[in-house]
Coordinates of C-alpha atoms and ligand atoms in Angstrom, one line a residue:
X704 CA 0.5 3.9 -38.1
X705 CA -2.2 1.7 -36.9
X706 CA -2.9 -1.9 -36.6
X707 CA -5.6 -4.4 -34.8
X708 CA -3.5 -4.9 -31.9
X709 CA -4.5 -8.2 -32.2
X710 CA -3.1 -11.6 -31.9
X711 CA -4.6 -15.1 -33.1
X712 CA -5.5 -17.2 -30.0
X713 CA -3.2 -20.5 -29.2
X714 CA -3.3 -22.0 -25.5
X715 CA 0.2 -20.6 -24.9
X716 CA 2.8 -23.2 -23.8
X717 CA 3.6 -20.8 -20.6
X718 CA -0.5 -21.4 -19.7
X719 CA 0.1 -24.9 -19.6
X720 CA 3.0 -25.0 -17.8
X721 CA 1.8 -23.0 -15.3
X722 CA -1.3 -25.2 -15.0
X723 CA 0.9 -28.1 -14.4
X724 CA 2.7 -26.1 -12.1
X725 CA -0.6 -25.3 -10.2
X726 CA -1.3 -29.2 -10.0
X727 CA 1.5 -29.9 -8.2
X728 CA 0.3 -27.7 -5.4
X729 CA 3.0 -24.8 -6.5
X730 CA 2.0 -21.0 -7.3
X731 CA 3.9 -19.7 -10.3
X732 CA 5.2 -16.4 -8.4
X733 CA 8.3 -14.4 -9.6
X734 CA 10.3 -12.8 -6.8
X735 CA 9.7 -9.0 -6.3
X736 CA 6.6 -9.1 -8.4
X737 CA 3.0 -8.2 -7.2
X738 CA 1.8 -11.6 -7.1
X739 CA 4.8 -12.7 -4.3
X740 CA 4.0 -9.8 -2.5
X741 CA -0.1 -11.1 -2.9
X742 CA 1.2 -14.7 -1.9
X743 CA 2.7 -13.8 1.0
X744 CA 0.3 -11.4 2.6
X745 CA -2.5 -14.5 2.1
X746 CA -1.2 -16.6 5.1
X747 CA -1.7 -13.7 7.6
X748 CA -5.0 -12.8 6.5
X749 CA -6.3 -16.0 6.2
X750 CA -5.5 -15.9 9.9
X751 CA -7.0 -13.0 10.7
X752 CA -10.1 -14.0 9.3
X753 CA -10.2 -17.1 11.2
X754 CA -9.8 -14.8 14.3
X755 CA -12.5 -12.6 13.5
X756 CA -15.0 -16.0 12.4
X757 CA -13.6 -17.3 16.1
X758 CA -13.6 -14.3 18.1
X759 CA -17.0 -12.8 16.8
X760 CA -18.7 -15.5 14.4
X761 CA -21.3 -15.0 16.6
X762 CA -22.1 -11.7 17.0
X763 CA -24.9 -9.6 15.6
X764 CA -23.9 -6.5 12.6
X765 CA -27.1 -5.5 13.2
X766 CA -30.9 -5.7 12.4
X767 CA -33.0 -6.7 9.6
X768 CA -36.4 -5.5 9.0
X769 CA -38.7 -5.7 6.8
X770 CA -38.2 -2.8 5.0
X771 CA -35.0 -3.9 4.4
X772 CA -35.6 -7.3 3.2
X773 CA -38.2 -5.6 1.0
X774 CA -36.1 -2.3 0.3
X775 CA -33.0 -3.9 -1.8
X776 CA -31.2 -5.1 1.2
X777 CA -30.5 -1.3 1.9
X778 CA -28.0 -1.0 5.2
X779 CA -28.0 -5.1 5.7
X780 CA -24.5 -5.8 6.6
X781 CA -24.0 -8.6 4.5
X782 CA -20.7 -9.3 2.6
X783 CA -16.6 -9.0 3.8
X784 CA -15.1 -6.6 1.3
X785 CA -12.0 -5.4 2.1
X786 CA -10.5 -3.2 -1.0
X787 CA -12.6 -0.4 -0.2
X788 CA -15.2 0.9 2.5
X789 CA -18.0 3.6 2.1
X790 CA -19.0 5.9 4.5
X791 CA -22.2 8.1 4.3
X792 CA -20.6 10.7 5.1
X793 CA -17.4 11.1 3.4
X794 CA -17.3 8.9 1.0
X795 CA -15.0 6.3 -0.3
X796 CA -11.6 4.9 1.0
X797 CA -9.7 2.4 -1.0
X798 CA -8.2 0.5 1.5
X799 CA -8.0 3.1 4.3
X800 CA -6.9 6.0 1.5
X801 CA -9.5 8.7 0.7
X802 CA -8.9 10.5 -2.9
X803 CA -7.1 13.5 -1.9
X804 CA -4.7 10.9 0.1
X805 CA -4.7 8.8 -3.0
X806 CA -3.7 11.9 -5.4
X807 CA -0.4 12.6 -2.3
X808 CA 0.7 9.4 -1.8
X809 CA 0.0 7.2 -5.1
X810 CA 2.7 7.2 -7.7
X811 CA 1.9 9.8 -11.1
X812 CA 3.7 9.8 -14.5
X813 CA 3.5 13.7 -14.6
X814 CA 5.1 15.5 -11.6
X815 CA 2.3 16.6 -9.5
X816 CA -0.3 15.1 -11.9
X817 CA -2.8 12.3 -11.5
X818 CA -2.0 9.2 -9.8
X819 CA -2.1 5.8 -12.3
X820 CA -4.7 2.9 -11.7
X821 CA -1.9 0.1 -12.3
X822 CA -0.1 2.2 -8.6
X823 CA -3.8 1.8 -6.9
X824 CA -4.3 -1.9 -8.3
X825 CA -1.2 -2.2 -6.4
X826 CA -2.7 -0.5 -3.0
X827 CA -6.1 -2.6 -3.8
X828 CA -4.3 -5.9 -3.5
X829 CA -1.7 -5.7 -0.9
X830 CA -2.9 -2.7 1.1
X831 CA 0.7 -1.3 0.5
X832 CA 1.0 1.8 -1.5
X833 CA 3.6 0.9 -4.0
X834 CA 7.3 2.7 -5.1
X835 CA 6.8 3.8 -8.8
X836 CA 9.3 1.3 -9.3
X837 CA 6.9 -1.6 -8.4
X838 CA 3.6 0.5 -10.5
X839 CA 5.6 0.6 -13.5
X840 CA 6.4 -3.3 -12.8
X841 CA 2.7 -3.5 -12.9
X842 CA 1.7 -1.6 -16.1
X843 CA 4.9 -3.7 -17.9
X844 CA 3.3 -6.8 -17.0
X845 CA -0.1 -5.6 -17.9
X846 CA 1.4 -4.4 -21.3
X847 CA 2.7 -8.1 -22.1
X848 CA -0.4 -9.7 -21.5
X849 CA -2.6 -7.1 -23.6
X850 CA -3.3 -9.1 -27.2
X851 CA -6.5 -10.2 -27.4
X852 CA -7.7 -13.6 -29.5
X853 CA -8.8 -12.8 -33.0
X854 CA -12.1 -14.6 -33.0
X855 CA -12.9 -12.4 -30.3
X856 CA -12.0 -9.4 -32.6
X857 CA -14.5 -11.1 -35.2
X858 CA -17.3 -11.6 -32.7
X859 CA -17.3 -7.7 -32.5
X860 CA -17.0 -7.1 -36.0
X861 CA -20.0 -9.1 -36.4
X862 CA -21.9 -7.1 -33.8
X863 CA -24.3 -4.5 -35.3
X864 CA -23.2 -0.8 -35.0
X865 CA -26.2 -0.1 -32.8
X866 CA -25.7 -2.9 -30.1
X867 CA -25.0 -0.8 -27.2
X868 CA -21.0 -1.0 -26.8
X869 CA -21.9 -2.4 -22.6
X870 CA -23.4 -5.1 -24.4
X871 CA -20.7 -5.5 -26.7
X872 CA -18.0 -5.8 -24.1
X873 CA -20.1 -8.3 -22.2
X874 CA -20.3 -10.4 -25.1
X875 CA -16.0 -9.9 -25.8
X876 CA -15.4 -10.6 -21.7
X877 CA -17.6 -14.3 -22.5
X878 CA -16.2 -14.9 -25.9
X879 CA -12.4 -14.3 -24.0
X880 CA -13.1 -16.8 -21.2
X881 CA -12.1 -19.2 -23.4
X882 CA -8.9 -18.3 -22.5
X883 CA -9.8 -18.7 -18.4
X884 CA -6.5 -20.6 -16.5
X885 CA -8.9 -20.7 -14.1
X886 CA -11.6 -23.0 -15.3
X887 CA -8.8 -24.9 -17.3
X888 CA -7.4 -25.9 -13.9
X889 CA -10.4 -26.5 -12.4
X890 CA -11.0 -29.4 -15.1
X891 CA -8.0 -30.6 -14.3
X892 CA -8.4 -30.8 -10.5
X893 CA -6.4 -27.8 -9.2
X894 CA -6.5 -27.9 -5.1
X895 CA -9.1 -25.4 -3.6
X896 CA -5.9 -24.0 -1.3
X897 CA -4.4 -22.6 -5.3
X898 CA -7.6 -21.0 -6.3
X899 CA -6.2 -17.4 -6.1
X900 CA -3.7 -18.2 -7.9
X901 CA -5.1 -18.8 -11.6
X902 CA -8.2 -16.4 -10.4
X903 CA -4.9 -13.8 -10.1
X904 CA -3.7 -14.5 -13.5
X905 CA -7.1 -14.1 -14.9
X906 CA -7.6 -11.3 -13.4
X907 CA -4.5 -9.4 -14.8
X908 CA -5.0 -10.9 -18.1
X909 CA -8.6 -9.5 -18.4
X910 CA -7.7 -6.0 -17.1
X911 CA -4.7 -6.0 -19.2
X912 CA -7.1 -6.7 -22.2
X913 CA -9.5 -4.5 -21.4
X914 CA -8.5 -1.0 -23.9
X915 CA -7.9 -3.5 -26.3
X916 CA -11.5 -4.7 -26.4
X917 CA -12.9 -1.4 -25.4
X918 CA -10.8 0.5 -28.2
X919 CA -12.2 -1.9 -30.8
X920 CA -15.4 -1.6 -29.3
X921 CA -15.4 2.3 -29.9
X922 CA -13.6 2.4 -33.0
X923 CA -16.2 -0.1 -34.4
X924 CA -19.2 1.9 -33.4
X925 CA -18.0 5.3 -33.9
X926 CA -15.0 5.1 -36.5
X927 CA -13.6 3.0 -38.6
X928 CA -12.6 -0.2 -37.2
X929 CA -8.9 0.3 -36.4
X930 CA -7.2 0.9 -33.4
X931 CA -3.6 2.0 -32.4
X932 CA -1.4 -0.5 -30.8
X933 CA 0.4 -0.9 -27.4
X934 CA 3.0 0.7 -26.7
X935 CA 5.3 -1.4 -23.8
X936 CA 7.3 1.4 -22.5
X937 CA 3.6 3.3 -21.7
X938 CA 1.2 3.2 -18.6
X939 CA -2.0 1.8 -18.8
X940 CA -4.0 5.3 -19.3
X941 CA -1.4 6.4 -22.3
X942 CA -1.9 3.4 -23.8
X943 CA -5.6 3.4 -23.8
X944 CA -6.0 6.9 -24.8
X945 CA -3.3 5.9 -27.6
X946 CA -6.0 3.3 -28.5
X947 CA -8.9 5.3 -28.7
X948 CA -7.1 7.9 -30.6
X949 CA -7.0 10.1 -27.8
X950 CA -3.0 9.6 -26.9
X951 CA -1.6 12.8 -28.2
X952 CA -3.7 14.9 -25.9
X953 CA -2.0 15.0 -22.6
X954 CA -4.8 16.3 -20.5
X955 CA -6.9 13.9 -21.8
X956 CA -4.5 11.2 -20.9
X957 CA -4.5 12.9 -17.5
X958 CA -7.8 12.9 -17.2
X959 CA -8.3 9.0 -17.9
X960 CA -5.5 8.2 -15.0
X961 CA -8.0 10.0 -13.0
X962 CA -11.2 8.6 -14.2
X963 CA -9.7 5.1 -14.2
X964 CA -8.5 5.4 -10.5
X965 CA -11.8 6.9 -9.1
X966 CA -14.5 4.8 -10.4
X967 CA -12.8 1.4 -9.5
X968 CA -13.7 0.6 -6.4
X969 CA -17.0 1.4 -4.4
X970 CA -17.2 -1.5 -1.7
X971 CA -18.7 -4.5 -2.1
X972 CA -22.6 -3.8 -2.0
X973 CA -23.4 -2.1 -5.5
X974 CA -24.8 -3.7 -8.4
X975 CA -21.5 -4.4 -10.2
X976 CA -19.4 -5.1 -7.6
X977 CA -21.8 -7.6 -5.7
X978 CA -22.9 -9.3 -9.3
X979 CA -19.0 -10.1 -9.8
X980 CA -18.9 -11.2 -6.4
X981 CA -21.7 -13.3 -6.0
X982 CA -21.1 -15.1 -9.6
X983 CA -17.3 -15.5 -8.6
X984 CA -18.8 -17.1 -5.4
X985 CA -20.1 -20.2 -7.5
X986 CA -16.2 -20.5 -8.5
X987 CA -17.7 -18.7 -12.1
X988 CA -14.2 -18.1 -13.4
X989 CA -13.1 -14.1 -13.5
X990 CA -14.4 -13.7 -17.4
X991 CA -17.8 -14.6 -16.1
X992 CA -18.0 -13.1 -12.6
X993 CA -16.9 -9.5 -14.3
X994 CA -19.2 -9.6 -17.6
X995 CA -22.3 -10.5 -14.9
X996 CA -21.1 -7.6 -13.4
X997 CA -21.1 -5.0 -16.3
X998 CA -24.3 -6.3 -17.0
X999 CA -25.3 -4.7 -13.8
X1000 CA -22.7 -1.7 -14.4
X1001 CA -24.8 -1.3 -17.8
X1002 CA -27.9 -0.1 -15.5
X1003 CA -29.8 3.4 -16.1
X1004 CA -29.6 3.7 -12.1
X1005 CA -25.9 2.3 -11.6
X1006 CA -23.3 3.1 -14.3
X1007 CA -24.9 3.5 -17.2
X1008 CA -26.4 6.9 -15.5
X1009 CA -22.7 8.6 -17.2
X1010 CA -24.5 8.1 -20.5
X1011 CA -28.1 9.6 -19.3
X1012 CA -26.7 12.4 -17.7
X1013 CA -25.1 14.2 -20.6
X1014 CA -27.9 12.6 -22.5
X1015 CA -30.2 14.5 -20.2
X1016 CA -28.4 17.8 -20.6
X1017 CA -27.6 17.9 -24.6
X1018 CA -31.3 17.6 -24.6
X1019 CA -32.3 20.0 -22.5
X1020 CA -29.9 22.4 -24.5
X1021 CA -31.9 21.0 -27.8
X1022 CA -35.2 21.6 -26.7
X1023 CA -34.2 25.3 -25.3
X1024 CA -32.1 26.1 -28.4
X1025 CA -29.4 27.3 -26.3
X1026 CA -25.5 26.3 -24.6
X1027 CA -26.1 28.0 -21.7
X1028 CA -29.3 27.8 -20.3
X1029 CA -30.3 30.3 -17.3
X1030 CA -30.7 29.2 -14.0
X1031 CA -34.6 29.3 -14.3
X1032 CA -34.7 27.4 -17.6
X1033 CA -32.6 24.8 -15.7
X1034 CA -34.6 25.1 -13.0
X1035 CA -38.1 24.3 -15.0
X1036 CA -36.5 21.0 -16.8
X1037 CA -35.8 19.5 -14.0
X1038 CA -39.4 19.9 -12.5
X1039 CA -40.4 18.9 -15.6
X1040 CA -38.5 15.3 -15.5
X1041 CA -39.4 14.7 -12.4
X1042 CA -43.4 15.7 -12.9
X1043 CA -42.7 13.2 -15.7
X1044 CA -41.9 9.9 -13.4
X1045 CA -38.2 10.0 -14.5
X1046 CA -35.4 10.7 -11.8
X1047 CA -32.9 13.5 -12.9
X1048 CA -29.8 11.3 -13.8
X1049 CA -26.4 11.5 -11.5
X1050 CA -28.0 12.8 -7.9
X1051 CA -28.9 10.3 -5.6
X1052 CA -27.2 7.4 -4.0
X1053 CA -28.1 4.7 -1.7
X1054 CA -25.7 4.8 0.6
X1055 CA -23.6 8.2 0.0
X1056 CA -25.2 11.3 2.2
X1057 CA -22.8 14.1 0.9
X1058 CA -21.5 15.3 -2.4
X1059 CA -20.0 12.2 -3.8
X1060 CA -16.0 13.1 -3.6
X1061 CA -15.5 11.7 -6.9
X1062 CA -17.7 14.0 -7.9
X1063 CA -15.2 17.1 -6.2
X1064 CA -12.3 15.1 -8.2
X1065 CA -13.6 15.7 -11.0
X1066 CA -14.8 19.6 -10.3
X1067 CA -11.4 19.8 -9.0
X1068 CA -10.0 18.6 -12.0
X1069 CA -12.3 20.8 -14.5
X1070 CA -11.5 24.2 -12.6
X1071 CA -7.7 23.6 -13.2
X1072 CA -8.1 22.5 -16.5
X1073 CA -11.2 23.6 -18.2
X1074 CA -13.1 25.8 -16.5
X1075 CA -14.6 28.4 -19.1
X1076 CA -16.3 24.9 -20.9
X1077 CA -20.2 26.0 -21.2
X1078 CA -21.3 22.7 -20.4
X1079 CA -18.7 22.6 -17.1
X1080 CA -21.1 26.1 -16.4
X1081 CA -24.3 24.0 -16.5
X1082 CA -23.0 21.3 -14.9
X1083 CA -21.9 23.8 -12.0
X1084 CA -25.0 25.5 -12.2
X1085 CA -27.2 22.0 -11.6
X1086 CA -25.2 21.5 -8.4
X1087 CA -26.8 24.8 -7.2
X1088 CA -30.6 23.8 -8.4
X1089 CA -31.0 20.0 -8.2
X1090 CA -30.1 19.1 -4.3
X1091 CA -32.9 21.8 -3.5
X1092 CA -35.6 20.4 -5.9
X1093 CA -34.7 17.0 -4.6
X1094 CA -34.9 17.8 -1.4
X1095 CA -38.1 19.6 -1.9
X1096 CA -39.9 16.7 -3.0
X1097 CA -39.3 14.9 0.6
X1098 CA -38.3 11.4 -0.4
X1099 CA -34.8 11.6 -1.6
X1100 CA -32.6 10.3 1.1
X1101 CA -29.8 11.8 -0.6
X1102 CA -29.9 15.2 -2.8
X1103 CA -26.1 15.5 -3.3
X1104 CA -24.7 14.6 -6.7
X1105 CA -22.8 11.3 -8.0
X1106 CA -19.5 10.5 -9.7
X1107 CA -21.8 10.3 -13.1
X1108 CA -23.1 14.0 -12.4
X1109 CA -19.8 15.5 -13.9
X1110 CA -17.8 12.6 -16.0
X1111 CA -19.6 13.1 -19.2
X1112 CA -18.3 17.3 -19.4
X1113 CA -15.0 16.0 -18.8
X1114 CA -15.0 13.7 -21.6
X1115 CA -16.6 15.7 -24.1
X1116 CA -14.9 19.0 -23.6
X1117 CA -11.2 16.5 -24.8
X1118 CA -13.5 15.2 -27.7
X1119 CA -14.6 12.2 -26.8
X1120 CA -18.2 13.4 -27.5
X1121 CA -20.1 9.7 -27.6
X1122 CA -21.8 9.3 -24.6
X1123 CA -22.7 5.6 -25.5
X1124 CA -19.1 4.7 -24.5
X1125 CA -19.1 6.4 -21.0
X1126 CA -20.2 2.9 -19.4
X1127 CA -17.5 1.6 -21.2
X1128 CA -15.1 3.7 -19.5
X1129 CA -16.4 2.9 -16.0
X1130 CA -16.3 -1.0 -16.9
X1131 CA -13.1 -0.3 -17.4
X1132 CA -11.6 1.5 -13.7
X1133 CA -14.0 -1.1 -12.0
X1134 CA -12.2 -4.3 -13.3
X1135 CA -9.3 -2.9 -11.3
X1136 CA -11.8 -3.1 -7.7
X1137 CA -13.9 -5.8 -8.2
X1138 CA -11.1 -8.1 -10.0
X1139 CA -8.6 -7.6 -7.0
X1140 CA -11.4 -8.4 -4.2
X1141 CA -12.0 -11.3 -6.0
X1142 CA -8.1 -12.4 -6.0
X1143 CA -9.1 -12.2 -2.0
X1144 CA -12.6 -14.2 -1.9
X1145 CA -10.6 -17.2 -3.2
X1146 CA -7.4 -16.8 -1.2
X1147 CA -9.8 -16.1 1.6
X1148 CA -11.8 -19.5 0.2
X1149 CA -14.9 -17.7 0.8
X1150 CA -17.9 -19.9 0.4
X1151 CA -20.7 -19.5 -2.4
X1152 CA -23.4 -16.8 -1.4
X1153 CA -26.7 -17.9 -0.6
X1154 CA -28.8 -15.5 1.5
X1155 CA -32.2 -16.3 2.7
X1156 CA -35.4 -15.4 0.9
X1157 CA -38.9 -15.1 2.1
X1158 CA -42.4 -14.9 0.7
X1159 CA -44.8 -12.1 1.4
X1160 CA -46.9 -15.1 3.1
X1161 CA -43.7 -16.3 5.1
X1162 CA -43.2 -12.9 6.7
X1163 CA -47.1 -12.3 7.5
X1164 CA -47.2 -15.2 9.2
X1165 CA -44.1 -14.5 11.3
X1166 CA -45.5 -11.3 12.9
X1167 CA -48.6 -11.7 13.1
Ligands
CMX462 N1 -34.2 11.8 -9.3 C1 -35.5 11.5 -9.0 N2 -35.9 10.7 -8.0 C2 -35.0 10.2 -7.2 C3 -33.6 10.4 -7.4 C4 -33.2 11.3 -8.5 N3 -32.0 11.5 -8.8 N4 -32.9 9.7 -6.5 C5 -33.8 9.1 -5.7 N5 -35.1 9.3 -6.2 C6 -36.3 8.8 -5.7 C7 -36.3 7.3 -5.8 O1 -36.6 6.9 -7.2 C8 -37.3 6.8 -4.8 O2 -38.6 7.1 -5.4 P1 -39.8 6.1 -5.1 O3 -40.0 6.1 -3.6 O4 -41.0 6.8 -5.8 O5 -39.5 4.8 -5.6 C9 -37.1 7.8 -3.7 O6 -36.4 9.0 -4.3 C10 -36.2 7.3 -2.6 O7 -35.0 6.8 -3.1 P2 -33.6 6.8 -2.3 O8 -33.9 5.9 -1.1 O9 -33.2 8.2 -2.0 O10 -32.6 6.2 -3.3 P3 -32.3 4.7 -3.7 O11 -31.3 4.2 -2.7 O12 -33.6 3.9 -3.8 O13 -31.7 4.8 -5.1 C11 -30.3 5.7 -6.8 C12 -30.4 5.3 -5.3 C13 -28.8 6.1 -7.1 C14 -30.7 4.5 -7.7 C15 -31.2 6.9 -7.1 O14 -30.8 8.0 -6.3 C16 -31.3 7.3 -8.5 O15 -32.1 6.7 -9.2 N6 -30.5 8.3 -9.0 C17 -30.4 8.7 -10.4 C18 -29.6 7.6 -11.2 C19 -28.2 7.7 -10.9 O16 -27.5 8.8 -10.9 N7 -27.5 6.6 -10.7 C20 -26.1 6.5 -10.5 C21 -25.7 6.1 -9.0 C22 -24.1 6.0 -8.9 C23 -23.6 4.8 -9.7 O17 -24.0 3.7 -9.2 O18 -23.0 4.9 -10.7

């Protein structure tokens, strides 16, 4: 049985109550709930970052050079983010957690299975790994603030089948700031020391109507416009695969608590996590800060490279006439795209020096559950031949594969063949990062961004 999952919009009396609430210098925090565990963590770190701007607000981080000014900032140390850091060498932790300690320690729906985005939202905010008591509190709240206004449903009916769904879901995330309780209580004069507070509720609003909007988005392009609904005794990952039609497989639901946990969070420097920031830094309310950001996220070199890769492989198959290529045919294509000025899509990174260990999740994840897939075999067989043509050339700083190297296998081998969507996806999981750092820049009452520029004049005449 399906239906639009989707409610008309009036400012809901709660909204304005809470505004009022807001006003009068109050936060609108239930007991035992994530947002008073958020609230009460905020006095102690706004202390401890007055002790670090006291203690060292004057110390270097480091050089800048010219190459670096030049070079897309590479390596400046520029921005506090404190959800997740990034080392070269091993990769990501979210919040001190790497993924194989995420996948002991997070809370799962299936014994021993994948742990659930809603438990790592938790982690990502508080920097507590919650009981499954308090994730499932999470994916309940989520689940009652999922409907989505029906003008933004028509907005997206409107769209043309062929407008790419990233810039679809940037268009919904605009169109659905009308409902911001942020910039409502900023007309109304809301006290800087409450910011977080409406920038919270945002926050879970917008991730909690995320598969709705995404689900539309897909079933609009690729089916026929209608979309299953929400169920409230689910988790988030059910739910969405339940949306995109996807809900009675339970691997691929498994798969998607995976996918949507991984790609969240990548500290702060990255296209879409520093776009969100930096518009959120002009108090841009959290609709706007996060659609800047998938408009970065929709990038060939940043997330839109999910799409390319399997793009760049179903072609390769085409042209060759074959599933499984050899290892030479392999070999030549990829000499071939890069003799043709294109870079081979999901290798690389610009600050990652290793195998990305997203990129070993999800190898992980495809030996256990589908490893006799011919396009998991040329996917393996690419991690033997592209580091070594990479390297050969002599510029690459890194060889090693990405987290868009393998996601695209995964989600075709469950159906979900449309690689135009894959972005989607990734939109999706980073919400959960970049929304709950941004919970922190206004409870932290970071300033607006404004780093210095120079012109090529301006750093001739410094040196010479
Ligand atoms: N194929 C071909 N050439 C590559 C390459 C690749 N996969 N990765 C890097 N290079 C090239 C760069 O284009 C650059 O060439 P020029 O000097 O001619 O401009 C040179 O190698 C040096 O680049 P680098 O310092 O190693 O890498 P950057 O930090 O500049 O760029 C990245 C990083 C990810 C944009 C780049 O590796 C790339 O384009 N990869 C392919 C696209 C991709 O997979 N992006 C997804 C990244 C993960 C994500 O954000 O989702």
């Amino acid at each position: 049985m399906f239906s639009t999952g989707i409610s008309r919009f009036t400012s809901k009396p709660s909204v304005s109550a809470a505004i009022s609430q807001l006003l009068r210098n109050k936060s609108t925090v239930a007991a035992g709930s994530l947002k008073t565990r958020v609230a009460e963590l905020i006095p102690e770190k706004q202390a401890q970052l007055k002790e670090i701007k006291t203690k060292y607000g004057s110390k270097s981080l480091g050089e800048t050079t010219v190459d670096m000014a030049v070079g897309g900032m590479r390596g400046i140390k520029g921005m506090l983010w404190d959800t997740s850091l990034l080392d070269p060498e091993e990769g990501i932790r979210f919040r001190g957690f790497s993924i194989p300690e995420l996948k002991e320690s997070l809370p799962t729906i299936v014994e021993g299975g994948e742990p659930i985005p809603e438990a790592l939202f938790w982690l990502l905010l508080t920097g507590e790994l919650p009981t499954a008591a308090q994730a499932k509190s999470v994916s309940e709240d989520l689940n009652s603030r999922a409907s989505i206004p029906e003008f933004v449903n028509d907005i997206l009916d409107r769209c043309p089948r062929d407008l790419h769904p990233m810039s679809q879901l940037s268009l919904a995330l605009n169109a659905l700031q009308h409902e911001s309780i942020f910039a409502k209580a900023y007309d109304e004069g809301i006290n800087k020391t409450q910011y977080w507070d409406p920038v919270y509720e945002d926050s879970m609003n917008l991730i909690a109507k995320l598969p709705l909007i995404a689900a539309k988005i897909y079933s609009n392009v690729y089916r026929d416009g209608s979309i299953g609904e929400i169920d409230s005794a689910s988790d988030y990952s059910q739910n969405f695969a339940n949306l995109l039609g996807f809900g009675q497989n339970s691997g691929f639901v498994e798969l998607l608590r995976l996918y949507l946990v991984i790609h969240s969070d990548h500290e702060g420097g990255n296209v879409s996590a520093h776009t969100t920031h930096l518009v959120g830094s002009a108090l841009s309310d959290p609709y706007l800060s996060l659609a800047a950001g998938f408009n970065g996220l929709a990038g060939p070199l940043h997330g839109l490279a999910n799409q390319e890769v399997l793009r760049w492989i179903l072609s390769m198959n085409k042209s060759l006439n074959t599933e499984v290529p050899s290892y030479d045919q392999i070999l030549s294509y990829c000499k071939e795209t890069l003799a043709s000025g294109r870079v081979i899509p999901g290798y690389g990174h610009a600050v990652l020096r290793k195998t990305d260990p997203r990129y070993i999740a999800q190898r992980e994840f495809a030996l256990r559950h589908l490893k006799d897939d011919p396009l998991f075999a040329t996917v393996s067989t690419l991690y033997d031949i592209v580091p070594k043509v990479l390297a050969e050339q002599g510029k690459v700083k890194n060889p090693w594969p990405n987290v868009d190297a393998h996601s695209g296998v995964l989600l075709r081998h469950y159906g979900l063949t449309q690689q135009g969507f894959y972005t989607v996806l990734f939109g999706v999981s980073r919400a959960f990062g970049v929304l709950s750092q941004l919970v922190w820049d206004r409870a932290l009452g970071l300033p607006i961004e404004r780093p210095k520029s120079l012109t090529m004049n301006s750093i001739k005449k410094m040196f010479e």
